[in-house]
C-alpha positions in Angstrom: 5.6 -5.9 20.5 6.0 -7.0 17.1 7.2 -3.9 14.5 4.0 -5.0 12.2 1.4 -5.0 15.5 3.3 -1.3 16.4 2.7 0.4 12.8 -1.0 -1.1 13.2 -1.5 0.7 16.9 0.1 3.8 15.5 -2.3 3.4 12.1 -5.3 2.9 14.3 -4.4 5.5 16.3 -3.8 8.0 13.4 -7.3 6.5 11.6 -9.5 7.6 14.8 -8.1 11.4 14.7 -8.6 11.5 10.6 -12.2 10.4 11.6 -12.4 12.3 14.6 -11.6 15.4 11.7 -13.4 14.1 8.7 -10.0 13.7 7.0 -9.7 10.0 6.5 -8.5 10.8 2.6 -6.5 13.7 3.4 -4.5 11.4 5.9 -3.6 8.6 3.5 -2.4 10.8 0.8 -0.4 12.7 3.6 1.0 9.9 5.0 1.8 8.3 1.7 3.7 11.4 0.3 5.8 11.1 2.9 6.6 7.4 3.1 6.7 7.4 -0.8 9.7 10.5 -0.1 11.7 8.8 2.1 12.0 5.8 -0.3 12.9 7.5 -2.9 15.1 10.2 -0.9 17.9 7.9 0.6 20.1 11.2 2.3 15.8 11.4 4.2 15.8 7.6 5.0 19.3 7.8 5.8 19.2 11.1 8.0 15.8 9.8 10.2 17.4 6.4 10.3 20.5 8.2 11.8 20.7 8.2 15.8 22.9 11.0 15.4 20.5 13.7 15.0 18.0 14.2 17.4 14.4 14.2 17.3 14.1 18.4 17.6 16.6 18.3 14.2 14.4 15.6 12.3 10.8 17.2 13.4 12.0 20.5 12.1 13.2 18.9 9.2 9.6 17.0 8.8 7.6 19.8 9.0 10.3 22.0 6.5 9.7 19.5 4.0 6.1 18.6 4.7 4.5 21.0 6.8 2.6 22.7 4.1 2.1 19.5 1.6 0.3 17.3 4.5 -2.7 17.9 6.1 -3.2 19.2 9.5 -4.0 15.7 10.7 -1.4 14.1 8.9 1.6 16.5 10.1 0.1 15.6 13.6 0.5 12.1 13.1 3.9 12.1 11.3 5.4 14.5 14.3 4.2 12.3 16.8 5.6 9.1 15.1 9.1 11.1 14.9 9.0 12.5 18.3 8.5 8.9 19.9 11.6 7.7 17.6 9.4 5.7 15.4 10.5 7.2 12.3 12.0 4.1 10.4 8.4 3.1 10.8 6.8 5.6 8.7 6.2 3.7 5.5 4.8 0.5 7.7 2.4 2.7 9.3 1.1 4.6 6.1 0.4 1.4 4.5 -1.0 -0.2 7.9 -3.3 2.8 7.4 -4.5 2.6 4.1 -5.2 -0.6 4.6 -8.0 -0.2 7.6 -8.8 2.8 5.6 -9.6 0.0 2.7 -11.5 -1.9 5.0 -13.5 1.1 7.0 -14.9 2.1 3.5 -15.7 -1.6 2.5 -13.1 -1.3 -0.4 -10.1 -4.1 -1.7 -7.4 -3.2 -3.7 -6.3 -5.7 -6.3 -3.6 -6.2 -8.7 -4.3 -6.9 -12.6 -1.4 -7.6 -14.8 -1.8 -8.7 -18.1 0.2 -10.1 -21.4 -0.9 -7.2 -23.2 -2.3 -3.4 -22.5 -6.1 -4.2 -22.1 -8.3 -1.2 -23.3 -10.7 0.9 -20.6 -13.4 -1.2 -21.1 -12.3 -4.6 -20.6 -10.8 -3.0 -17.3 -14.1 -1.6 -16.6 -15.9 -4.8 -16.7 -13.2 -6.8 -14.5 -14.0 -4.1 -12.1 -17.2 -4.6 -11.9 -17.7 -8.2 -12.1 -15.1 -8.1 -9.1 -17.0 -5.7 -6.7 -20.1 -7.7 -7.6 -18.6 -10.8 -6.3 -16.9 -9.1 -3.4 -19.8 -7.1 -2.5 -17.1 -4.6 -2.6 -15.8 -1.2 -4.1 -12.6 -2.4 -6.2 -9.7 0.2 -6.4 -7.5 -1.5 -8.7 -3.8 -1.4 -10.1 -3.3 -2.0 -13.7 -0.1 -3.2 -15.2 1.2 -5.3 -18.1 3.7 -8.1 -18.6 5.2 -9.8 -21.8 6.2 -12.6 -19.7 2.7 -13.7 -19.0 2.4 -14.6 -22.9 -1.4 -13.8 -22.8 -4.0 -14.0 -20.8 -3.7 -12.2 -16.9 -2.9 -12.6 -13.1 -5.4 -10.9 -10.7 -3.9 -10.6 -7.1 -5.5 -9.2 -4.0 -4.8 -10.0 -0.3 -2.1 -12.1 -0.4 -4.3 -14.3 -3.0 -3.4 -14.4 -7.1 -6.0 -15.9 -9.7 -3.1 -17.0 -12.5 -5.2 -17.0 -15.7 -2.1 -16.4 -17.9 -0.5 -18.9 -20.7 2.8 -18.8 -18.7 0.6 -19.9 -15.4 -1.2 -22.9 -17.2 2.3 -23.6 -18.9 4.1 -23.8 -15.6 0.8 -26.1 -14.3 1.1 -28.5 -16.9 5.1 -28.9 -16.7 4.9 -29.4 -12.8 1.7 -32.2 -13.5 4.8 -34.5 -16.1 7.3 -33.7 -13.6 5.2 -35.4 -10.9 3.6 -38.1 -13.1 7.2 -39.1 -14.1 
């Protein structure tokens, strides 16, 4: 079995007991404190990647560091994933889980990076026009970038709208390049 199609089985898994508790929420902020340590602690990545320690050593060390941080649900999930040496999996899972978490509550997650920092209500009215159009609730990441030179990029599942000046730029270069 493919290491995407496993994290999805384990996410599914973990989904149904956060139901099951009525702590769907609770879950995906568990589970993505603790993917989001282990990236940024490398000795943490590096000692649950390790095959030297075994799994008593790392679950002990889990629940150490998370057992009072994570929810119930989520400490159940993480042990289980550790105990059955799925640990380098972790952050796979987490994010396998937010995303049927996303789609359980009928809600997309998109991207919108602009040339400049855009004020709260122009945000507010990309927003909505989006979940208007998606039929959707819109939880949405807001960042800028220079390089754009105006305008903005809106991304979301796998798909990018390129409204910038840099995207019409490049559009117009590759349209001479072809027309010789």
């Amino acid at each position: 079995m493919r290491m995407d199609a496993l994290a999805r089985r384990y996410a599914g898994a973990l989904l149904q007991a956060a139901v099951d508790a009525g702590a769907e929420r609770e879950v995906r902020e568990g589970l993505g404190l603790v993917a989001r340590t282990i990236a940024d602690r490398h000795e943490l990545g590096a000692f649950l990647r390790s095959p030297c320690h075994g799994s008593a050593l790392k679950l002990a060390v889990m629940a150490d560091l998370f057992g009072a941080r994570v929810c119930a649900t989520a400490m159940a999930g993480v042990r289980l994933i550790v105990a059955r040496g799925r640990e380098r999996m972790i952050q796979d899972i987490a994010r396998a889980y937010g995303e049927m978490l996303d789609r359980r509550e009928n809600r997309v997650r998109v991207s919108l990076v602009s040339a400049r920092p855009l004020g709260p209500d122009c945000i507010g009215r990309v927003r909505a026009l989006l979940a208007e159009r998606l039929d959707m609730e819109v939880a949405m990441d807001v960042a800028t970038s220079p390089g754009l030179i105006g305008g903005c990029v809106i991304s979301m599942g796998g798909r990018a709208l390129d409204n910038s000046l840099r995207g019409r730029l490049l559009d117009i270069r590759d349209r001479m390049m072809k027309s010789g």
